[in-house]
Amino acid sequence: MRVMKILAVMCLLVAPGWFVQAAVAGSDTRPDSAALARKKMDAVRVAIHPKIDGHPDEAAWKSAPVAGDFLEYAPRNGTLPAFRTEIRCVYDDMAVYFLAVMYDPHPDSICRELGRRDQVESLNTDYISFDLLPYNDGLNMYEFKVSPANLQNDCKYSAAGNDITWDAVWETASIITDSAWITEVKIPWSALRFPRIENQVWGINFWRNIQRLHEYSTWSWVDNKSQDIFHYYGTLAGIRKINPPVKLSLSPYVSGYAEKNPGVKNWSTFLRGGLDIRYGINESYTLDMMLIPDFGQVQSDDKVLNLTPFEIRYDEKRQFFSEGTELFNKCEIFYTRRVGSIPRKFTMPYDSLRLNEKVADNLVQTRIINATKISGRNSKGLGIGFFNGMTTNTWATVLDTVTGKSRRIMTQPFSNYNVLVVDQNLKNNSYLTLINTNFWSPDDHYSANVTGAEASLRNRKSTFQFFGRLNLSQKYRQGNSPGLGHQYIVSVGKASGRFQYQLIRQETGATYDPNDMGFLLYNNEDYNRLRLSWYEVDPRGKIINSQTDLQMIYTTLNKLYKFKTLDFNLTNSITFSQYCINAMYADIRPLGYNDYYEPRIWGRVYKMPLNYTFEWRFATNDRKPFRYHHNFGFMNSPGNMNFRYYFGFTPRVRFSNRLSVTLDMQFSKDLNNFGWVTSQDDPTGNPTIIFGRRDLLTIANVLSTRYIFTTKTSLTLRARHYWSQAKYLSFCTLEREGSLSGTGFIDGQNINFNAFTIDLQFVWYFAPGSEMSIVWKNAISTSGDDLVHNYFTDLGNTLSTAQSNSFSVKVLYYLDYLTIKKAFSKKQRPESG
C-alpha cells in the first residue's frame, strides 16, 4: 500500500495538471483534496470559428486551453476514471463552441445505439454532457448531451424539475477514431439566456458516460452523496463583450388529415395551418406565441377504467405546454391540460335530452384560439413568467330522431387562462417565488384565482434545506360570496451524506380548490411525514450501491381533525455488481384507513380495516441486448377479506443499434374489493349509500417498437390494449359509523371496459429545427355490462368494434432571423463586374 502511495505521488509530480488519469477501469486511486476543489476553465474568442465536422484540426482549437482531469462520480466516487477526457471551449459573436475528445483504447467497444432525439439516457450508448449555468445560480441549467452516433439530447433544469421537452437549435458532429471518439458542438447565443454584462462567469460541468463500464465521471468533482449537484460545479470565464443577436424565429406549419370516426360512413379530410413565434424581447426574456395550434399528432392518452371518486391525471404531451414551462410549475397550481381540456359542461347535453332526441356531436376538447408565454431571467437572478391562453365557444349538437331537426347546446363559452410568476434566486442555490393563476369565463360570470408563494433555502454547504409554501384559492361567481381556501407546506431536512432525513407538514383546507387551472385530488387533509434515508454509494463486495428509506405518515381531516390513517413503509433498493437492480417495498396501516371520499357525500366515511402491502421489483442489466424487469406485489386486508395481487413482466430486446422491441405486460386482480355504487334517498329524504363487493380484473399490454434509420429519421410504433372488468358479487349499505351491512343485488352493475390504441409515427428532421411527421392513429373504446372470461375472446371482440382512424402529414419549418437576414443580404449584394 505504501508503494502505491509513492507511485501516486510520483505521477502527480510529472503529470501536467493535478494528476494522470488511470489507464485501468475500476481503479481506486484517489487524488489529493486539491483535485476535488471546484474547477475553472477559460473560453477563448476566435476570429474564425471552427467547422462543425468532428475533425479537431482547425486553428481555433489550438488556442484554447484544455479542461481535463476528470473524476469518477459513480461507481467509485472521487477516484480516477478509466480513460482520459479533454474539453476545449471557444466563442465568437454568433455562438459558443466545444470540442470534446473522449479517449478510449478500444473504439470498437464504444456503445453507440441509435435512437430518437432526447432518448440518449435510455439507450445503450456512451455520451458526453455539457452542463451550462449562464447565471451561475446553482438552480437553472441547460444540458446538452451528444452520443458517438451524433444523437442529440437537450434539457433544461430548474428548481421545479427538469424539462426534457425543451429543444434548442444547435449543431453537433461526432466521429470515432482509433483511439477516441470526438464531438464538436456549436450552441448559438440565441439558444441561451444569459445576463447582459461585459464579463460572463458561468457555472459549468461536463459528464462522461462510458456505458460498457457503467462509469460516470465529471470534470469538476461532484459528491454523489449530495442531492445538490450544482453546488460542486466549476466556472467558465473568458467570455467577454458578447452582443446577443436578435432572437426571432418563426415556425410555420401545414398539416393535412384524413379521419374516420365510428358511426360515420365516409372519411373526412381537412387542412390546417398555423405558426409558432419565438422572439427575444431582450437578452433575458423570450416571447413564445402559438397561433392556431394543431395537436392532432400528439400520442394517445392511456385511458383506464376509473372507479374512484377522483379525476385521472394525464401527462402533458403537447410540446408548447411542456417546453420552457419550468417557472409555471412553481407551487403546483397550474395543470396545463386544463387549457383545451374537456368542456366544463360536457354532460349537459345528455342531461337535457328531450323526447326522441340524441346527442349527435359533443366535442371532448375545447378549441384553443391561441396561447402566449413570456419567460426568462435577468442578470440579478429575477425570473418572470407570463402565460395566456384562450379557448373559443364550444358546442354540442342534439338531434331529434323523428323530425330530423337539430339544436346546439353550449358546453363551454369563451374562456381565458392567465398565469403570472415572479421568481428570485437567492444565495446558496436558494429561491423565492410568487405565482398567480386566473381563470375567467365572462359569459358564465365566473372567475377563479389562486395565489401561491414558496421558498427554498439552503445553507452554504447545501447540507440543510428548508422549504415552505402557502397557496390561497378564491372563486367568484355572480350573486355568491367568494369561496376562499388555503394550503401550506413546511419541510426541513438534511440533503447530503449517508444519512438524510426530511420532515414535512402539509395542511389543505376544506375549501381549498385550485382545479380550474390546477390539479388536486382532494382537500381537507392534514398530512405529516417523517422520512429517514440511508445511502451506501461506495461499492462493497457484490453491491455497487444501495438506498434504504423508512417513512412514517400520519393524516387527519383538516376541518374536523378526524383520524384518517397511520402509515409505516420501508423501501430498499440495491444495485449489484452485475448491474441488476433489486427493490422491495413494505407498508402497513395498523389502524386501517378512514376513507372520507369513497362515499361521495361529505361527512360520511368508509372504514377500511388494517391492511398491509408488499412489493418486489427486479431489473437486469439494461446495457445487455436482452433486458427485462418484473414486479410482483400484494395487498391484504384480513378484516374484510380484501386481497389484491399484481405482477408485471417487461422484456426488451435490442436486435441492433437501430431496432429494439419492448413489451410491457401488467396483470392485477382485486378480490372482495369494496366501493361506492350509487346513492339513493329514503322516504324521509336521507341519502342511503350503496357499496358493492366486487372482483376487479385488469390486464394492460403495451408493445413499443422503434427503428432508427439515422439520427434524423425514425419510425416508432406504440400499441396498447387495456382490459378491465368489475364483477359485482353483492351489495350492502354504508352505515353512519363507517361499517357495511346487509346484502342484496342490483342487476346491470358489472363493467367490461376496453381501450385499444395504436400510434405509428415517422419523423424526419430535414433541417435544424424543422421536421416532417407522418402519423397514423387508431383508437377503440368499449364499455358494457356483459363480462368476458377469456382475454383473447375479449381482444377479438374489441378489435371487431367500430374504431376511430386518423392519418396525418405535418410539415414544420424553422426560420431564424439571422438566416433570413443573411439570405436577403446575399440577394441584395451587387455582383462583381
mmCIF file of C-alpha atoms in Angstrom, residues 207-430:
data_model
loop_
_atom_site.group_PDB
_atom_site.id
_atom_site.type_symbol
_atom_site.label_atom_id
_atom_site.label_comp_id
_atom_site.label_asym_id
_atom_site.label_seq_id
_atom_site.Cartn_x
_atom_site.Cartn_y
_atom_site.Cartn_z
ATOM 1 C CA TRP A 207 -20.283 14.488 -17.567
ATOM 2 C CA ARG A 208 -18.913 11.488 -19.441
ATOM 3 C CA ASN A 209 -20.662 8.147 -19.540
ATOM 4 C CA ILE A 210 -18.706 5.017 -20.544
ATOM 5 C CA GLN A 211 -21.622 2.694 -20.990
ATOM 6 C CA ARG A 212 -19.898 -0.676 -21.096
ATOM 7 C CA LEU A 213 -18.008 0.114 -17.840
ATOM 8 C CA HIS A 214 -21.049 1.608 -16.092
ATOM 9 C CA GLU A 215 -18.845 4.578 -15.325
ATOM 10 C CA TYR A 216 -19.839 8.225 -14.951
ATOM 11 C CA SER A 217 -17.188 10.885 -14.487
ATOM 12 C CA THR A 218 -17.211 14.658 -14.195
ATOM 13 C CA TRP A 219 -14.719 17.420 -14.875
ATOM 14 C CA SER A 220 -15.438 19.238 -11.590
ATOM 15 C CA TRP A 221 -15.864 16.645 -8.854
ATOM 16 C CA VAL A 222 -19.419 16.019 -7.589
ATOM 17 C CA ASP A 223 -20.148 14.232 -4.307
ATOM 18 C CA ASN A 224 -22.671 11.510 -5.107
ATOM 19 C CA LYS A 225 -23.971 11.600 -1.527
ATOM 20 C CA SER A 226 -25.409 15.071 -2.104
ATOM 21 C CA GLN A 227 -28.743 15.868 -3.740
ATOM 22 C CA ASP A 228 -27.455 19.314 -4.785
ATOM 23 C CA ILE A 229 -25.009 18.515 -7.580
ATOM 24 C CA PHE A 230 -24.808 22.149 -8.753
ATOM 25 C CA HIS A 231 -23.041 23.033 -5.510
ATOM 26 C CA TYR A 232 -19.930 21.309 -6.914
ATOM 27 C CA TYR A 233 -19.946 22.731 -10.444
ATOM 28 C CA GLY A 234 -16.958 24.673 -11.758
ATOM 29 C CA THR A 235 -16.927 28.000 -13.581
ATOM 30 C CA LEU A 236 -16.408 29.126 -17.168
ATOM 31 C CA ALA A 237 -14.781 32.539 -17.618
ATOM 32 C CA GLY A 238 -13.277 34.427 -20.526
ATOM 33 C CA ILE A 239 -16.480 35.191 -22.452
ATOM 34 C CA ARG A 240 -16.455 38.957 -22.884
ATOM 35 C CA LYS A 241 -18.331 41.665 -24.746
ATOM 36 C CA ILE A 242 -20.978 39.463 -26.269
ATOM 37 C CA ASN A 243 -23.769 41.313 -28.028
ATOM 38 C CA PRO A 244 -26.675 38.883 -28.109
ATOM 39 C CA PRO A 245 -28.157 38.693 -31.627
ATOM 40 C CA VAL A 246 -31.797 39.371 -32.388
ATOM 41 C CA LYS A 247 -33.672 36.323 -31.144
ATOM 42 C CA LEU A 248 -36.511 35.896 -33.590
ATOM 43 C CA SER A 249 -37.666 32.673 -35.170
ATOM 44 C CA LEU A 250 -40.792 31.630 -37.000
ATOM 45 C CA SER A 251 -42.026 28.037 -37.294
ATOM 46 C CA PRO A 252 -44.921 27.893 -39.739
ATOM 47 C CA TYR A 253 -46.622 24.563 -40.212
ATOM 48 C CA VAL A 254 -49.142 22.975 -42.518
ATOM 49 C CA SER A 255 -50.891 19.680 -41.818
ATOM 50 C CA GLY A 256 -53.374 17.513 -43.637
ATOM 51 C CA TYR A 257 -55.739 14.972 -42.069
ATOM 52 C CA ALA A 258 -57.896 12.087 -43.209
ATOM 53 C CA GLU A 259 -60.164 10.820 -40.439
ATOM 54 C CA LYS A 260 -62.940 8.306 -39.945
ATOM 55 C CA ASN A 261 -64.964 8.041 -36.758
ATOM 56 C CA PRO A 262 -67.419 5.347 -35.551
ATOM 57 C CA GLY A 263 -70.888 5.752 -36.948
ATOM 58 C CA VAL A 264 -69.670 7.820 -39.888
ATOM 59 C CA LYS A 265 -69.649 6.113 -43.285
ATOM 60 C CA ASN A 266 -67.105 8.207 -45.152
ATOM 61 C CA TRP A 267 -63.668 9.570 -44.430
ATOM 62 C CA SER A 268 -63.338 13.291 -43.823
ATOM 63 C CA THR A 269 -60.345 15.343 -44.960
ATOM 64 C CA PHE A 270 -59.167 18.790 -43.931
ATOM 65 C CA LEU A 271 -56.117 21.041 -43.873
ATOM 66 C CA ARG A 272 -54.707 23.100 -41.047
ATOM 67 C CA GLY A 273 -52.050 25.732 -40.868
ATOM 68 C CA GLY A 274 -50.541 27.774 -38.103
ATOM 69 C CA LEU A 275 -47.487 29.499 -36.797
ATOM 70 C CA ASP A 276 -45.233 29.419 -33.755
ATOM 71 C CA ILE A 277 -43.275 32.593 -32.998
ATOM 72 C CA ARG A 278 -40.305 32.972 -30.668
ATOM 73 C CA TYR A 279 -38.932 36.454 -30.026
ATOM 74 C CA GLY A 280 -36.196 37.521 -27.639
ATOM 75 C CA ILE A 281 -37.585 40.650 -26.002
ATOM 76 C CA ASN A 282 -34.111 41.247 -24.611
ATOM 77 C CA GLU A 283 -31.170 39.122 -23.511
ATOM 78 C CA SER A 284 -33.196 37.772 -20.579
ATOM 79 C CA TYR A 285 -36.821 37.349 -21.621
ATOM 80 C CA THR A 286 -38.403 35.475 -24.517
ATOM 81 C CA LEU A 287 -41.867 35.586 -26.025
ATOM 82 C CA ASP A 288 -43.381 32.344 -27.351
ATOM 83 C CA MET A 289 -46.656 32.524 -29.235
ATOM 84 C CA MET A 290 -48.751 29.774 -30.787
ATOM 85 C CA LEU A 291 -51.310 30.819 -33.401
ATOM 86 C CA ILE A 292 -53.951 28.285 -34.475
ATOM 87 C CA PRO A 293 -52.322 25.270 -32.808
ATOM 88 C CA ASP A 294 -52.582 21.699 -34.039
ATOM 89 C CA PHE A 295 -52.259 18.799 -31.587
ATOM 90 C CA GLY A 296 -53.741 16.069 -33.742
ATOM 91 C CA GLN A 297 -50.494 14.088 -33.818
ATOM 92 C CA VAL A 298 -49.972 14.013 -30.042
ATOM 93 C CA GLN A 299 -49.637 10.494 -28.616
ATOM 94 C CA SER A 300 -52.887 8.956 -27.376
ATOM 95 C CA ASP A 301 -53.650 9.029 -23.663
ATOM 96 C CA ASP A 302 -53.609 5.749 -21.759
ATOM 97 C CA LYS A 303 -57.269 5.561 -20.753
ATOM 98 C CA VAL A 304 -58.245 3.434 -17.755
ATOM 99 C CA LEU A 305 -61.399 2.298 -16.002
ATOM 100 C CA ASN A 306 -61.885 4.803 -13.196
ATOM 101 C CA LEU A 307 -63.979 3.576 -10.258
ATOM 102 C CA THR A 308 -62.526 6.117 -7.825
ATOM 103 C CA PRO A 309 -64.094 9.461 -6.859
ATOM 104 C CA PHE A 310 -61.064 11.246 -8.302
ATOM 105 C CA GLU A 311 -60.122 12.602 -11.693
ATOM 106 C CA ILE A 312 -57.404 10.831 -13.694
ATOM 107 C CA ARG A 313 -54.327 12.959 -14.300
ATOM 108 C CA TYR A 314 -52.781 12.549 -17.734
ATOM 109 C CA ASP A 315 -49.302 13.651 -18.746
ATOM 110 C CA GLU A 316 -48.857 16.764 -20.854
ATOM 111 C CA LYS A 317 -47.697 15.716 -24.331
ATOM 112 C CA ARG A 318 -48.294 18.948 -26.251
ATOM 113 C CA GLN A 319 -44.862 20.462 -26.798
ATOM 114 C CA PHE A 320 -45.850 24.115 -26.434
ATOM 115 C CA PHE A 321 -47.345 23.429 -22.997
ATOM 116 C CA SER A 322 -44.497 21.230 -21.785
ATOM 117 C CA GLU A 323 -41.489 23.096 -23.187
ATOM 118 C CA GLY A 324 -39.958 26.008 -21.273
ATOM 119 C CA THR A 325 -42.629 25.989 -18.567
ATOM 120 C CA GLU A 326 -40.411 25.361 -15.533
ATOM 121 C CA LEU A 327 -41.323 28.719 -13.954
ATOM 122 C CA PHE A 328 -45.043 27.943 -14.257
ATOM 123 C CA ASN A 329 -44.651 24.701 -12.291
ATOM 124 C CA LYS A 330 -43.970 26.515 -9.027
ATOM 125 C CA CYS A 331 -46.474 25.976 -6.181
ATOM 126 C CA GLU A 332 -48.180 23.192 -8.210
ATOM 127 C CA ILE A 333 -51.219 25.302 -9.135
ATOM 128 C CA PHE A 334 -51.028 25.179 -12.954
ATOM 129 C CA TYR A 335 -52.001 21.968 -14.760
ATOM 130 C CA THR A 336 -51.538 22.760 -18.441
ATOM 131 C CA ARG A 337 -54.015 20.095 -19.554
ATOM 132 C CA ARG A 338 -56.806 22.405 -18.305
ATOM 133 C CA VAL A 339 -56.229 24.582 -21.377
ATOM 134 C CA GLY A 340 -58.039 22.873 -24.229
ATOM 135 C CA SER A 341 -59.460 20.153 -21.967
ATOM 136 C CA ILE A 342 -62.900 18.557 -21.803
ATOM 137 C CA PRO A 343 -65.626 21.259 -21.732
ATOM 138 C CA ARG A 344 -66.811 22.208 -18.264
ATOM 139 C CA LYS A 345 -70.452 21.387 -19.138
ATOM 140 C CA PHE A 346 -69.709 18.308 -21.220
ATOM 141 C CA THR A 347 -72.529 16.262 -19.659
ATOM 142 C CA MET A 348 -75.191 18.973 -20.036
ATOM 143 C CA PRO A 349 -76.430 17.778 -23.476
ATOM 144 C CA TYR A 350 -77.050 14.285 -22.120
ATOM 145 C CA ASP A 351 -78.894 15.640 -19.073
ATOM 146 C CA SER A 352 -81.133 17.923 -21.139
ATOM 147 C CA LEU A 353 -82.332 15.491 -23.843
ATOM 148 C CA ARG A 354 -85.979 15.733 -24.810
ATOM 149 C CA LEU A 355 -88.253 13.022 -26.197
ATOM 150 C CA ASN A 356 -86.772 11.323 -29.305
ATOM 151 C CA GLU A 357 -83.517 13.273 -29.041
ATOM 152 C CA LYS A 358 -79.955 12.015 -29.078
ATOM 153 C CA VAL A 359 -76.551 13.673 -28.846
ATOM 154 C CA ALA A 360 -75.210 13.770 -32.415
ATOM 155 C CA ASP A 361 -71.951 15.586 -31.700
ATOM 156 C CA ASN A 362 -70.222 16.617 -28.486
ATOM 157 C CA LEU A 363 -66.608 17.775 -28.659
ATOM 158 C CA VAL A 364 -64.383 16.254 -25.995
ATOM 159 C CA GLN A 365 -61.897 19.149 -26.148
ATOM 160 C CA THR A 366 -62.316 22.890 -26.228
ATOM 161 C CA ARG A 367 -60.672 24.623 -29.201
ATOM 162 C CA ILE A 368 -57.627 26.762 -28.369
ATOM 163 C CA ILE A 369 -57.538 30.069 -30.245
ATOM 164 C CA ASN A 370 -54.003 30.997 -29.271
ATOM 165 C CA ALA A 371 -51.535 30.733 -26.431
ATOM 166 C CA THR A 372 -48.688 33.024 -25.408
ATOM 167 C CA LYS A 373 -45.944 32.785 -22.835
ATOM 168 C CA ILE A 374 -43.164 35.131 -21.769
ATOM 169 C CA SER A 375 -40.388 33.809 -19.580
ATOM 170 C CA GLY A 376 -36.789 34.418 -18.672
ATOM 171 C CA ARG A 377 -34.356 35.575 -16.007
ATOM 172 C CA ASN A 378 -32.154 38.670 -15.793
ATOM 173 C CA SER A 379 -28.610 39.194 -14.550
ATOM 174 C CA LYS A 380 -29.817 39.762 -10.972
ATOM 175 C CA GLY A 381 -31.486 36.366 -10.860
ATOM 176 C CA LEU A 382 -35.034 37.675 -11.283
ATOM 177 C CA GLY A 383 -37.202 35.262 -13.241
ATOM 178 C CA ILE A 384 -40.522 36.382 -14.725
ATOM 179 C CA GLY A 385 -43.107 34.242 -16.450
ATOM 180 C CA PHE A 386 -46.440 35.121 -18.037
ATOM 181 C CA PHE A 387 -48.857 32.760 -19.747
ATOM 182 C CA ASN A 388 -52.137 33.469 -21.502
ATOM 183 C CA GLY A 389 -54.387 31.013 -23.302
ATOM 184 C CA MET A 390 -57.827 31.444 -24.814
ATOM 185 C CA THR A 391 -60.418 28.893 -25.909
ATOM 186 C CA THR A 392 -63.399 29.644 -28.118
ATOM 187 C CA ASN A 393 -67.088 28.748 -27.646
ATOM 188 C CA THR A 394 -67.646 25.001 -27.648
ATOM 189 C CA TRP A 395 -70.954 23.496 -28.758
ATOM 190 C CA ALA A 396 -72.693 20.142 -28.762
ATOM 191 C CA THR A 397 -75.336 19.172 -31.322
ATOM 192 C CA VAL A 398 -78.560 17.391 -30.298
ATOM 193 C CA LEU A 399 -80.648 15.705 -32.998
ATOM 194 C CA ASP A 400 -84.376 14.926 -32.996
ATOM 195 C CA THR A 401 -84.532 11.420 -34.499
ATOM 196 C CA VAL A 402 -88.158 11.885 -35.619
ATOM 197 C CA THR A 403 -88.190 15.354 -37.169
ATOM 198 C CA GLY A 404 -84.529 15.477 -38.123
ATOM 199 C CA LYS A 405 -84.171 18.921 -36.583
ATOM 200 C CA SER A 406 -81.116 19.737 -34.517
ATOM 201 C CA ARG A 407 -80.251 22.259 -31.827
ATOM 202 C CA ARG A 408 -76.977 23.362 -30.280
ATOM 203 C CA ILE A 409 -76.057 23.471 -26.610
ATOM 204 C CA MET A 410 -73.020 25.421 -25.428
ATOM 205 C CA THR A 411 -70.784 23.194 -23.303
ATOM 206 C CA GLN A 412 -68.189 25.876 -22.557
ATOM 207 C CA PRO A 413 -68.186 29.551 -23.527
ATOM 208 C CA PHE A 414 -65.099 31.583 -24.358
ATOM 209 C CA SER A 415 -62.568 31.167 -21.537
ATOM 210 C CA ASN A 416 -59.344 32.917 -20.629
ATOM 211 C CA TYR A 417 -56.408 31.402 -18.733
ATOM 212 C CA ASN A 418 -53.667 33.540 -17.168
ATOM 213 C CA VAL A 419 -50.532 32.751 -15.142
ATOM 214 C CA LEU A 420 -48.057 35.282 -13.733
ATOM 215 C CA VAL A 421 -44.956 34.198 -11.803
ATOM 216 C CA VAL A 422 -42.023 36.088 -10.278
ATOM 217 C CA ASP A 423 -39.033 34.081 -9.043
ATOM 218 C CA GLN A 424 -35.893 35.451 -7.364
ATOM 219 C CA ASN A 425 -32.665 33.497 -6.969
ATOM 220 C CA LEU A 426 -31.032 33.781 -3.550
ATOM 221 C CA LYS A 427 -27.657 32.800 -2.141
ATOM 222 C CA ASN A 428 -26.684 29.156 -1.680
ATOM 223 C CA ASN A 429 -28.853 27.872 -4.546
ATOM 224 C CA SER A 430 -31.990 29.138 -2.814
#
